XYZ file of C-alpha atoms in Angstrom:
245
model
C -27.940 -32.633 12.924
C -31.135 -31.105 11.513
C -31.835 -29.414 14.850
C -28.338 -27.913 14.864
C -28.818 -26.672 11.303
C -32.160 -25.104 12.236
C -30.691 -23.353 15.279
C -27.769 -22.124 13.175
C -30.164 -20.752 10.565
C -32.104 -18.966 13.327
C -28.906 -17.372 14.644
C -27.910 -16.197 11.157
C -31.423 -14.899 10.489
C -31.399 -12.994 13.801
C -28.072 -11.394 12.854
C -29.483 -10.412 9.463
C -32.547 -9.023 11.211
C -30.299 -7.030 13.517
C -28.478 -5.674 10.461
C -31.746 -4.568 8.856
C -32.999 -3.171 12.143
C -29.817 -1.145 12.577
C -30.189 0.373 9.119
C -33.805 1.300 9.843
C -33.632 2.442 13.466
C -30.118 3.887 13.777
C -29.393 5.175 10.284
C -33.085 5.932 9.566
C -33.112 4.280 6.157
C -36.550 3.501 4.763
C -37.463 -0.112 5.693
C -38.220 -1.036 2.073
C -34.765 0.156 0.979
C -32.948 -1.368 3.957
C -34.454 -4.821 3.492
C -33.886 -4.598 -0.257
C -30.129 -4.705 0.405
C -30.126 -8.212 1.873
C -32.931 -9.229 -0.465
C -30.578 -8.514 -3.361
C -27.445 -9.913 -1.718
C -28.958 -12.942 0.022
C -29.019 -15.369 -2.903
C -25.471 -14.504 -4.077
C -24.283 -15.074 -0.495
C -25.971 -18.495 -0.467
C -24.403 -19.244 -3.863
C -20.967 -18.371 -2.479
C -21.441 -20.474 0.672
C -22.629 -23.525 -1.306
C -19.937 -23.113 -3.935
C -22.556 -22.886 -6.662
C -24.001 -26.300 -5.811
C -27.555 -27.196 -4.809
C -27.081 -29.740 -2.003
C -29.897 -32.177 -1.333
C -31.245 -32.724 2.154
C -32.383 -36.210 3.108
C -33.964 -36.310 6.542
C -37.339 -37.763 7.573
C -37.582 -35.190 10.362
C -37.094 -32.279 7.967
C -39.556 -33.861 5.551
C -42.279 -33.693 8.190
C -41.896 -29.896 8.452
C -43.056 -29.273 4.903
C -45.683 -32.017 4.681
C -47.460 -34.009 7.403
C -46.562 -35.489 10.755
C -47.694 -39.138 10.865
C -51.062 -39.425 12.581
C -51.920 -35.728 12.253
C -54.215 -34.844 9.312
C -53.339 -31.134 9.360
C -50.324 -30.035 7.253
C -47.328 -29.163 9.407
C -46.888 -25.639 7.931
C -50.433 -24.791 9.076
C -49.625 -26.074 12.570
C -46.497 -23.911 12.583
C -48.536 -20.866 11.546
C -51.019 -21.559 14.358
C -48.247 -21.897 16.954
C -46.435 -18.764 15.788
C -49.732 -16.874 15.587
C -50.643 -17.770 19.176
C -47.174 -16.851 20.451
C -47.154 -13.496 18.660
C -50.708 -12.726 19.813
C -49.768 -13.432 23.428
C -46.631 -11.337 23.022
C -48.555 -8.377 21.631
C -51.420 -8.515 24.131
C -49.797 -9.430 27.433
C -46.205 -8.140 27.393
C -44.634 -4.707 27.597
C -42.678 -5.451 24.425
C -45.905 -5.996 22.503
C -47.444 -2.805 23.865
C -44.313 -0.803 23.080
C -44.122 -2.266 19.579
C -47.672 -1.181 18.787
C -47.045 2.246 20.312
C -43.934 2.823 18.201
C -45.772 1.667 15.089
C -48.671 4.050 15.663
C -46.707 7.132 16.732
C -42.944 6.898 17.171
C -42.557 10.472 18.424
C -45.215 10.007 21.085
C -43.609 6.724 22.150
C -40.241 8.436 22.551
C -41.767 11.207 24.661
C -43.252 8.527 26.925
C -39.856 6.990 27.612
C -39.938 4.173 25.046
C -36.764 3.548 23.054
C -37.873 3.134 19.401
C -34.402 1.983 18.329
C -34.478 -1.016 20.660
C -38.083 -1.862 19.776
C -37.339 -1.834 16.033
C -34.235 -3.965 16.537
C -36.226 -6.542 18.500
C -38.964 -6.548 15.861
C -36.518 -7.215 13.038
C -34.770 -9.917 15.065
C -38.073 -11.719 15.681
C -38.840 -11.323 12.001
C -35.529 -13.083 11.351
C -36.707 -16.121 13.340
C -39.910 -16.275 11.285
C -37.847 -15.995 8.105
C -35.624 -18.876 9.211
C -38.715 -21.007 9.834
C -40.069 -20.166 6.377
C -36.719 -21.139 4.870
C -36.784 -24.504 6.649
C -40.280 -25.170 5.313
C -39.081 -24.286 1.808
C -36.089 -26.634 2.064
C -38.330 -29.391 3.410
C -40.788 -29.096 0.523
C -38.095 -28.984 -2.170
C -35.741 -31.515 -0.606
C -32.729 -29.409 -1.548
C -31.159 -26.009 -0.953
C -31.724 -24.146 -4.198
C -30.521 -20.567 -3.856
C -31.937 -19.622 -7.270
C -35.599 -20.670 -7.135
C -36.516 -21.467 -3.528
C -39.230 -19.062 -2.273
C -38.642 -16.877 -5.308
C -40.960 -13.838 -5.510
C -42.591 -14.765 -2.211
C -42.069 -11.180 -1.030
C -44.915 -10.050 -3.309
C -47.246 -12.553 -1.647
C -46.171 -11.249 1.766
C -46.914 -7.648 0.780
C -50.272 -8.677 -0.651
C -51.198 -10.651 2.472
C -50.443 -7.675 4.702
C -52.333 -5.247 2.461
C -55.379 -7.498 2.015
C -55.427 -8.021 5.782
C -56.180 -4.338 6.268
C -52.736 -3.291 7.456
C -51.276 0.053 6.422
C -48.157 -0.473 4.304
C -46.721 2.750 5.700
C -46.939 1.532 9.296
C -49.379 2.056 12.136
C -52.100 -0.205 13.487
C -52.075 -3.779 12.275
C -54.115 -6.945 12.404
C -52.380 -10.291 12.827
C -55.586 -12.181 12.056
C -56.127 -10.044 8.970
C -52.624 -10.835 7.739
C -53.226 -14.583 8.111
C -56.533 -14.291 6.256
C -54.800 -12.211 3.584
C -52.144 -14.907 3.174
C -54.792 -17.570 2.552
C -56.632 -15.299 0.119
C -53.522 -14.652 -1.961
C -52.645 -18.366 -1.893
C -56.157 -19.200 -3.095
C -55.762 -16.596 -5.852
C -52.443 -18.118 -6.904
C -53.818 -21.662 -7.001
C -56.874 -20.497 -8.958
C -54.767 -18.696 -11.563
C -52.516 -21.717 -12.035
C -55.589 -23.966 -12.295
C -56.782 -21.679 -15.102
C -53.438 -22.398 -16.821
C -52.207 -18.831 -16.429
C -48.448 -18.589 -16.913
C -46.223 -17.765 -13.942
C -45.259 -14.450 -15.531
C -48.907 -13.462 -15.972
C -49.638 -14.458 -12.361
C -47.104 -11.873 -11.198
C -48.834 -9.255 -13.326
C -52.221 -10.073 -11.778
C -50.738 -9.797 -8.292
C -49.147 -6.465 -9.177
C -52.547 -5.182 -10.310
C -54.076 -6.276 -6.997
C -51.333 -4.472 -5.056
C -51.862 -1.270 -7.047
C -55.627 -1.453 -6.504
C -55.245 -1.966 -2.747
C -52.725 0.854 -2.376
C -54.878 3.261 -4.404
C -58.085 2.349 -2.545
C -56.299 2.810 0.760
C -54.798 6.178 -0.144
C -55.910 9.291 1.798
C -57.255 10.889 -1.399
C -59.647 8.012 -2.113
C -60.690 7.750 1.531
C -61.451 11.465 1.635
C -63.475 11.213 -1.580
C -65.464 8.245 -0.230
C -66.257 10.144 2.962
C -67.407 13.182 0.985
C -69.572 10.973 -1.238
C -71.067 9.246 1.786
C -71.901 12.568 3.404
C -73.634 13.771 0.246
C -75.674 10.602 -0.178
C -76.694 9.861 3.394
C -76.697 13.215 5.136
C -80.170 14.691 5.102
C -80.386 18.447 4.582
C -81.699 20.383 7.532
C -85.190 21.717 7.117
C -85.680 25.375 7.912
C -89.107 26.046 9.377
C -90.704 29.423 8.893
C -91.771 31.233 12.006
């Protein structure tokens, strides 16, 4: 029964990913705006499906997903991240789809001129993102033991943005680093745990994260980069000596 529920959630997540991908690739809506639509409507849809209730889920198998598998000392979510990371790395390095995805991300116009269909690539990317989202949802349900449409994984999107930014990925698209994103996720989780250990309120934690996002975006802006390059040239470039004849 749990396996059927997981597969059903993957199918629904893929359809949602296809919806977002269609808005982005076909109708050329900004990705942040397109995903904001389902981000806003997702919890009300879950509320409507559950009839306003928060059903509990009692299954030993599901419980293992969010905690530990007996006999394995590593938390199951970390194992899932490792498996997904390896699969995505292999996909990006050794398949045409991975190569095309990186090409479209770096320069969509150039990819189109080389015979790559950016619409299809974006659709596939959002559909695969849907599978990852479904897996994250299953981990959330496993850890809470119930399906709470109001609080489960609330505000996790800010952590995702922070992880990507800290990992050295451009928020506007382009080259990316999967390893950097994973490292960024652990950094932001360590920051969150540290702030809570310091008895910082949940509202204040969001403010600290917002400050970090602003700092990263500003430091990564073209204006700051250009200024840093100019400063570096002034400090480390030696003036040419003119010798008299």
